[in-house]
Amino acid sequence: MSSASNLAVPMVLWGRYAPTHCISAILMTADMKNIVTGCNDGQICIWDLNENWQLYPRSMLFGHTTAISCLALGSDNPLTSYVVSASENGEMCLWDITDGRCIEHTKMSIVHTDINAYRFRSSKELRLVCNGYYPEIHVIDPLSFELLWSLCSKLAPDWISACCVLRPVKREDDVVLAVSNSGTVKVWTLASEPKTKSVYEDESKQIRCLNAQTLTCCPYNQRTVLIVCSKYWQIYDAGDFTLLCSESNRVGERWAGGDFISVDRVIVWSNDGKGYLYKLPTNASPDSPDYHRQHQPTSPHAYYILDLYAEQSLVCSPAMMFFRSEGETAPRRLLLRGDSEGRVVIWKLPEVSERQMTLVRQESFDRLPALPPRCKTTLQEVWDSLYRPPAGVLDGLCDENRQSLHISSTIYIPSQGKLVCGRINGTIVIVPATQSVMLQLLTTKTLKADNIPTKILQGHDGRVTCLLYPFNESTRYEPQHLLSGGADFSVILWDMNSGYKIHTFTVHGGELTQMLVPPGNCNTRILSAVCSVASDHSVALLSMKERKCIMLAGRHLFPVQTIRWRPLDDFMVVSCSDGTVYVWQMETGHLDRVVHGITAEEILNNCDENATPMESLTNPSLTLAQALKRRNLATFKNLAQQKLQQQQAAAQHQQQQLTQRPPPEMLKPTGYPLLIQGVRTNTRDPDSHVLFFDTEALIVQLLTEEYATMSPGELEARGLIGMTEDQLIKSSGGLELSDTQQKLMGFIAKAKEKAENVGQKIQARAETAGLVPVQTGGRLTPTRMSASPSRRSNTKPDGLVVNDNLTLEIAQFFMSCLHAWGLDPDLDRLCVNKLGLLKPQCPISFGLLSRQGHMSLMLPGWHKRVCQEELVGISGDIGKTTLADQARTAAMKGMDKGTADESSKKTLLAQRSGSVPFDVEHLLFSDGDLESELRHNTSSEDQKAASRPPLSALQEETRIFSAKARWKISSGVTTQHLLSVISVANTLMGMSHASFIFGKQSRSRRKGNSQFTNHHGIIMNETDSDAGSEDEDSVSILQAQIKQGWSLLAALHCVLLPELVGPAHYQSPQLEMLARRWQDRCLEIREAAQALLLAELRRIGPEGRKAIIDEWSPYLPTYVDPQHSLLSDPQRGEEDEEEEDDEQMLAGDSPAHKVSVSFESRRKQATAIVMLGVIGAEFGHEIEPNRRKVEEIKKGKRNVQEGFSLTNYNLSRHTSKALTFLLLTPPSPRLPSNTPIRRAAIDLLGRGFTVWEPYLDVSSVLLGLLELCVDADRLLPSMSYGLPLTPAADACRSARHALSLIATARPPALIITMAKEVARYNALAQNTQSQHAQILNSVLVRAKQEILHVIELLVEKMPNDVADLICEVMDVTMHCLEITQLKAKGLQELFPAVCRFSMVSYCGQTKRIWVGAKNGGLALYEMKQHAKCQLIPGHHGPIIAVSVNPDGKFLATFSHVDSKLKFWQTASSSLFGIGSQQTKCIRQYTTAPCQVTPVTNILKLVRLVWIDNRTVVLLTVDGTETKYSV
């Protein structure tokens, strides 16, 4: 799940125990709204602090692998809240703390212990000043982690233990002060950005101070410096570093850090987490006359202590930070502390006057006045304050003594939808995943805990530490095998269907830590084995077939970290935590060697698990002796097989070419729609569970199952196998149609890459649902054994039957969680009653995946803050006030709030947002908004549940969460959720049975229908007496309602959401994320992204769009000369980033910084091209308005965006150049063909053609698009085909769409350009002596089908434009049609579209085509290769009708402008064309003038019909007929 290319939506079930969070670093943001804590396990927690000093945990960020050593701000722009974190193994991450996205990350070879964020005078950006376990001070760019320069030491270089940067008041430079471990103070003065990479110190001095903890210069006058060491702290003069005063530590404590409160007061904190306030003696205070006097210094004097007075002692010393804000209001001084219990404590420092000081001084020294903290909280306290503790995945399912046991290991089996959990008492629980999670999060009437089929396996003694389901990794294992390892040192092999214990392996001498599967190209004996690792540092290979341990690798001295494989050499490579690498031979169990250092790293990096024994990979220079020695069996095999393979391949290739076309190209679906992973922050914690919903995989599964249930007829009706008979026969050498359909069916069945082929799953499902497979027409169709409703309700509990279809269940759960409940009561009712969505029963914790598997998960309790703002009455402490009181206060507060709100919003909304007062009874006895409407559906039991007061408060909170708080999390989360909801809703809208109401609720569908298909196409036999036709109608009505329901749901999320949620709560979607998905490989997601982006651009209005143009236009590459342009290299980045989300580019552990920088810039360029392309195409100025948009302009709807207008067109010019460049540049490693950015360029060229046209070379654009469409019929099943296609097929679909858009927007441009190109081609073809290869390979030859396709489209959509240019159209058509076929079959049969025009006539006798042109000429086309047409002057106006008589001797033409009907004698060429006569006019009649108004359709004005060889009838549109004869 690490690649973020797919749209993955994480949700998390935290369970009732808060995760361990032992804080090692703490930071407060400058606006005092957030606190960030990093912990020893590598997670980062973000807390929100509100005005009333209440702390709410917001989210937890996963991504670091070791303890966090320091945190710093990553930006000083108030709009971007970035934080930089560094961990103890050199990893650095830049996080956006609003939503927890990881923006950039790197791994350095050095470890930082402290980072200061500082903006140097000379630089525009913020810089990170880092020190740590290295002798320099590094200055790093926080956005790219590029090392800018280093401050080095000439004298006594040593690790820097503390440093600070100050800005002298009267000088124009920055000064860096630092003290090294050995006590040398160093000063660097930086007047400007250094030119060199290393800068040496200006002065240094040795002082008595070892291993300083912190060094701070007084910010108020910069004349004194505070240095804190663990045994003492000291004040120095900043000028010459003379010691002014010093104070030793207190008994039993060590100093940990300190800072200045004012010129003469300091705060110093100790490792016990206490803070002490001191007043400095007069000689250490620069303001006093005694400053720097040499008389005996008096010691500083403590006057206050900040203490928690907590009983329990701390495991490790807390992280502390002093925060000062010099605000406009009173300055704030805070001391923050985070400790090993995960507790965050904030003290607000008191203002103490001199008088109070003197009083303290007179009191005894032991009893310092103590200050209690302003606020403190731990994660567990937040957990406990919720109305309902956060749900765990097994809560209420198989509890012991009403308590659910800790889950110690988890594995999810996607092919069966089962979740397997090992618990601390040694039992293993197997449950259906979606059902158990639905039970925790959604309100369902049908699903009860005792209906969910759970299986409990008992066999371990002590907790189950790891689980493995080998079939997940590879199909070579048995699908029923499950392995579990426990704290009792044993590994048990289970048959998970029967729950039978097959075998117990006891080979380890410590508890099991992990189990893994060897790669698929090991030798056969190893293939049936799995690898297990235990805490006694041993690694074993356990064979499933032989039921014994094949090999045990002990002797490792340190814990095992990773295991790699070299299958071709039969090596298993084990790396330990101390950096040693052990190389074992798998067959013999022989320890080949033990290596350390660089060799060890090289060996690890060169383990190629996926090496396939191909001739290229096996080194040919490897002699046989070496191969024997290294036991490289692959070499032997290859030598023998090479020749064989080559021959076979050639034969196969030939055969393929001979036989039929390959099936349409599609991608195999990649992931599973749902993955569940156990997550824990600390090894002692129970598992929390993260559910990853992969939207793309879900859509693919839904469509696959939909297509699989369709009959070939339906598939063809949908255009999924849309090919005409003769096309097929032509292309496949006489293959019958049904065969292709079967092939597609087979392909789709194959594409369901689930474990269905094993039959085992079908069988398991049949057992639970009482199904018997019936063979019908080569496809398995399960039918119910005897599904009479009575049997169904009596013998089986409901819960078992629901699991008819895993994918639909996942979709139901997904949509129920993501739908914005509570914004539109009518739609909510529709969702519940018709679509079968379920309302959430508590706020759901969502998450966000960012690059390289970094993940942020929302913490429960975050929503409390928003809910309190929304509904002050419902507060966390329910015990203290009664509910009625709360309701009263809510009503009172609501009064004040309501008045402002109601005026601005609709009443509906005011009731919803809780801003209108409601009476106490309503709060106590109602179940949210819909209770009254759903009253009749609710059983009495549910009503009882609804009247429990705390529940209704929980429901109120849930409603506010899904209507408001969710959309406030961040724009990134909003984007993901909206994209997912809209794309899945659109998919379901296109499906035939897309309601989630199973079982008894869909009575209307079941009345008397003898056989109907349930929601995923399993045919159900319903034996009911009265089968009537009205039932079919009701089914179709229901279908229509369901479709409409989905479309309303999509519209709500796409268009109405911002207005309904309200600007205060709505974080609008991120435009750049949408722009990057403009050409997502999944069609539904792509369309959702496009709709959302356009809706958002419309919503923000011209000013908003202007801001976006200003933001992105600097990134738009300008093309001067490919050598200098940025785009000679840019786009590989965003290609990767879109396909695999930078997986290929940054595949290594530690990417070089440069790569990452240019990656970011290339990604920006790509986004800019798409963003400006979209704005230009939709809101730019068109040179002459497109016909489709004339009405809009008349109504004054269009306001042209600056930069894309006629007067200021530089942006349109640059954008169109960029788009053409992307379309036409030949593929290169930097910019491969068929990448998403190229698809986006193709799409935008089509959409905005009218805007770009003046700046384009139209013919090269059209030829470029045609080039992509060459194989359209082979690659594309249909334009609306939903499953992901191969990139080539996808580019082809985009190009085809773009061509049709260009054709309909600017028919003349397309027709004239194509005619020119054809003329140029014909001229070339006639002049070349031999048939030149270049000519044969021309796009115009290969893309003939596509050109005809476009002309057909034009004839259908824009007939008048085609008629105006009918000669040019005919030129192009003649070029595209096969002359021999044209002679054999005639024009009417080959290309009927063009024969619709009355000015085109084909003569079957003489094999000629006559066309009347708009300029009054008559064009004659002979059936010759590359022939030009002959033009004969005919009328004085457009010829609108031409007709040849049956024997081909005479021709009649008519023009309405000169009202003449002319008869022509056609030229009949005599033998050898000698003495051929010209076509000449033999007679003309003047006809009655036709009335033509501007709205008349010229094409339908007249028709000419020959009634015999010499008489023609002129039919006019008003019904008159006139006969004329030659």
XYZ file of C-alpha atoms in Angstrom, residues 171-492:
322
model
C 24.190 45.753 12.020
C 23.160 44.210 8.713
C 24.248 40.649 9.399
C 23.444 37.484 11.343
C 25.589 35.962 14.056
C 25.717 32.259 14.879
C 26.904 31.412 18.389
C 27.778 27.840 19.277
C 29.477 25.887 22.009
C 31.205 22.572 21.340
C 31.175 19.472 23.547
C 34.618 20.316 24.853
C 33.623 23.836 25.844
C 34.865 26.024 22.982
C 32.576 28.951 22.119
C 32.583 29.869 18.440
C 31.159 32.835 16.558
C 30.309 33.021 12.837
C 29.207 36.315 11.309
C 27.226 36.020 8.075
C 26.768 39.263 6.179
C 25.437 37.659 2.998
C 24.529 34.265 1.611
C 27.904 32.410 1.569
C 29.340 31.662 -1.860
C 31.305 28.618 -0.697
C 29.943 25.431 0.808
C 31.882 25.848 4.039
C 32.325 28.941 6.217
C 34.914 29.077 9.019
C 34.416 30.719 12.418
C 35.407 34.340 13.041
C 36.479 33.863 16.645
C 36.538 31.152 19.282
C 37.310 30.975 23.009
C 37.635 28.108 25.479
C 35.308 28.354 28.530
C 34.623 26.068 31.473
C 31.538 24.302 30.208
C 31.296 20.690 29.078
C 28.403 19.118 27.144
C 26.067 22.081 27.201
C 22.359 21.252 26.903
C 21.210 24.599 25.558
C 22.731 27.960 24.657
C 20.495 31.012 24.490
C 21.283 34.633 23.876
C 19.046 37.156 25.604
C 16.620 38.296 22.881
C 15.865 41.610 24.591
C 19.302 43.220 24.452
C 21.692 40.541 23.110
C 24.287 41.294 25.791
C 24.056 38.166 27.942
C 24.131 34.455 27.135
C 22.624 31.607 29.161
C 24.358 28.230 28.896
C 22.780 25.255 30.678
C 24.803 22.131 31.463
C 23.471 19.183 33.413
C 25.319 20.134 36.635
C 25.071 23.941 36.528
C 23.840 26.839 34.466
C 25.803 29.985 33.753
C 25.291 33.537 32.511
C 28.049 34.941 30.288
C 28.679 38.348 28.806
C 27.955 38.063 25.083
C 30.813 40.411 24.194
C 33.852 38.732 25.719
C 32.338 35.598 27.306
C 33.323 36.325 30.892
C 31.355 34.368 33.464
C 28.853 36.626 35.283
C 27.055 34.125 37.528
C 26.387 30.434 37.924
C 23.977 28.135 39.783
C 24.418 24.432 40.556
C 21.781 21.753 40.168
C 19.455 20.699 42.947
C 19.870 17.407 44.730
C 18.610 14.489 42.659
C 17.935 16.566 39.556
C 19.928 17.540 36.489
C 19.386 20.697 34.480
C 17.930 20.068 31.048
C 17.566 23.505 29.469
C 16.680 27.149 29.961
C 15.733 30.466 28.419
C 15.370 34.184 29.197
C 12.022 35.482 30.404
C 13.180 39.091 30.524
C 16.486 40.934 30.734
C 17.052 39.962 34.364
C 14.996 36.786 34.759
C 15.533 33.270 33.431
C 13.632 29.992 33.486
C 15.592 26.751 33.839
C 14.050 23.299 33.758
C 15.270 20.020 35.110
C 15.121 16.438 33.934
C 12.260 15.814 36.386
C 10.052 18.063 34.351
C 9.992 20.974 36.795
C 10.627 24.583 35.821
C 12.390 27.101 38.095
C 12.147 30.872 37.687
C 15.235 32.829 38.739
C 16.026 36.494 39.142
C 19.594 37.281 38.094
C 21.926 39.180 40.420
C 22.633 42.799 39.523
C 26.066 42.138 38.032
C 24.472 39.795 35.462
C 21.744 42.224 34.448
C 22.907 44.619 31.708
C 20.372 47.251 32.778
C 21.850 47.690 36.244
C 24.861 49.912 37.074
C 26.576 46.922 38.712
C 26.717 45.020 35.406
C 29.999 43.210 34.882
C 31.455 44.484 38.192
C 34.178 42.237 39.472
C 33.031 42.114 43.127
C 31.946 38.743 44.532
C 28.881 37.724 42.484
C 25.756 37.066 44.495
C 23.974 33.936 43.372
C 20.764 34.172 41.328
C 17.663 33.696 43.349
C 14.742 31.346 42.676
C 11.294 32.848 43.130
C 8.849 30.369 41.576
C 8.592 26.694 40.705
C 6.415 25.091 38.001
C 5.529 21.599 39.068
C 2.971 18.954 38.322
C 3.145 17.185 41.702
C 2.476 13.895 39.952
C 2.861 10.758 42.048
C 4.280 8.328 39.560
C 7.892 8.621 38.489
C 8.681 9.000 34.794
C 10.253 6.297 32.674
C 12.483 8.782 30.858
C 13.053 12.497 31.209
C 10.391 14.673 29.606
C 10.849 16.883 26.560
C 10.412 20.579 27.397
C 10.235 23.812 25.483
C 9.933 27.477 26.391
C 7.628 29.470 24.134
C 7.413 33.227 23.947
C 5.102 35.235 21.713
C 5.514 38.981 21.515
C 1.968 39.536 20.340
C 0.057 42.795 19.911
C -1.834 41.791 23.032
C -0.046 40.959 26.264
C 3.071 38.882 25.558
C 2.636 35.202 26.360
C 5.292 33.114 28.106
C 4.618 29.381 28.184
C 6.538 26.352 29.333
C 5.574 23.137 27.533
C 6.418 19.670 28.653
C 5.725 16.259 27.120
C 6.478 13.137 29.094
C 6.713 9.392 28.788
C 3.035 8.890 29.653
C 2.089 10.819 26.522
C 1.030 13.725 28.737
C 1.268 17.279 27.402
C 1.466 19.966 30.082
C 1.398 23.744 29.586
C 2.272 26.311 32.221
C 1.517 29.955 31.672
C 4.324 31.909 33.339
C 3.153 34.376 35.974
C 3.894 38.077 35.947
C 5.662 38.653 39.277
C 6.283 42.220 40.467
C 9.383 43.309 42.421
C 7.293 43.633 45.595
C 6.120 40.039 45.398
C 9.743 39.019 44.870
C 10.857 40.657 48.064
C 8.083 38.834 49.916
C 9.260 35.505 48.516
C 12.794 36.377 49.485
C 11.736 36.896 53.101
C 9.927 33.535 53.235
C 11.983 30.401 53.714
C 13.825 29.083 50.634
C 12.401 25.541 50.811
C 8.814 26.509 50.189
C 8.908 28.228 46.818
C 5.479 29.319 45.581
C 4.373 26.635 43.085
C 2.398 27.222 39.921
C -0.026 24.511 38.751
C -0.214 23.943 34.970
C -2.689 25.883 32.846
C -3.718 22.656 31.099
C -2.607 19.066 30.821
C -3.942 15.982 29.124
C -2.914 12.533 27.915
C -4.199 10.521 24.992
C -5.814 8.024 27.356
C -7.730 10.816 29.121
C -9.082 11.948 25.768
C -10.071 8.341 25.007
C -11.907 8.123 28.325
C -13.729 11.428 27.852
C -15.596 10.203 24.764
C -19.226 9.142 25.015
C -18.217 5.785 23.676
C -14.662 4.515 23.748
C -13.172 4.192 20.243
C -14.237 0.900 18.728
C -11.869 -2.014 18.345
C -12.356 -4.387 15.469
C -13.552 -7.321 17.590
C -15.516 -5.400 20.257
C -18.599 -7.288 21.269
C -17.813 -10.246 19.008
C -15.994 -12.746 21.203
C -15.373 -10.980 24.474
C -14.224 -12.730 27.613
C -15.977 -11.506 30.799
C -17.548 -8.592 28.897
C -14.061 -7.341 27.992
C -12.477 -7.689 24.574
C -8.985 -9.134 24.804
C -5.910 -7.355 23.474
C -5.197 -8.250 19.865
C -1.522 -9.038 19.469
C -1.328 -9.721 15.721
C -3.562 -9.261 12.705
C -3.699 -10.431 9.111
C -6.353 -9.747 6.480
C -7.203 -12.203 3.729
C -8.570 -10.107 0.876
C -9.485 -13.022 -1.362
C -11.994 -14.231 1.241
C -12.718 -10.974 3.025
C -11.704 -12.549 6.328
C -9.854 -10.896 9.184
C -7.649 -13.103 11.360
C -6.651 -11.765 14.784
C -4.295 -13.417 17.257
C -4.936 -12.468 20.881
C -2.890 -12.396 24.060
C -4.470 -15.571 25.469
C -3.256 -17.654 22.522
C -6.579 -17.838 20.653
C -6.968 -16.878 17.011
C -10.254 -15.346 15.882
C -11.438 -15.436 12.249
C -14.277 -13.062 11.320
C -15.716 -11.619 8.098
C -13.959 -8.267 7.989
C -16.552 -5.887 6.549
C -19.329 -7.199 8.746
C -17.353 -6.915 11.962
C -16.260 -3.369 11.097
C -19.788 -2.370 10.061
C -20.990 -3.580 13.430
C -18.548 -1.191 15.139
C -19.080 1.924 13.027
C -22.502 1.901 11.350
C -26.042 1.677 12.671
C -27.501 -1.453 11.140
C -30.777 -3.106 11.996
C -30.054 -6.459 10.393
C -26.530 -7.115 11.594
C -26.222 -8.318 15.182
C -23.069 -9.490 16.935
C -24.339 -13.043 17.340
C -25.127 -13.326 13.620
C -21.574 -12.781 12.515
C -19.894 -16.140 11.870
C -16.752 -16.184 14.019
C -14.288 -19.023 14.252
C -11.900 -19.374 17.206
C -8.759 -21.498 16.926
C -7.042 -22.555 20.132
C -3.552 -23.940 20.217
C -0.984 -21.467 21.470
C 0.086 -21.029 25.021
C 0.625 -17.311 25.580
C 0.095 -14.559 23.069
C 0.045 -15.010 19.298
C 2.876 -12.827 18.042
C 2.639 -13.142 14.266
C 0.369 -14.554 11.570
C 0.960 -15.434 7.931
C -1.476 -16.465 5.197
C 0.945 -17.618 2.503
C -1.706 -17.771 -0.230
C -1.920 -13.950 -0.013
C 1.666 -13.750 -1.222
C 1.653 -16.523 -3.794
C -0.810 -18.975 -5.273
C 1.660 -21.864 -4.994
C 0.500 -22.373 -1.383
C -2.696 -24.087 -0.292
C -5.523 -21.556 0.067
C -6.700 -23.063 3.364
C -3.324 -22.903 5.128
C -2.787 -20.348 7.883
C 0.347 -20.046 10.008
C 0.620 -18.565 13.464
C 3.675 -17.985 15.638
C 3.446 -17.440 19.356
C 5.273 -16.469 22.499
C 5.502 -20.222 23.249
C 8.281 -20.533 20.579
C 6.053 -22.611 18.284
C 4.686 -22.164 14.768
C 1.325 -23.809 14.098
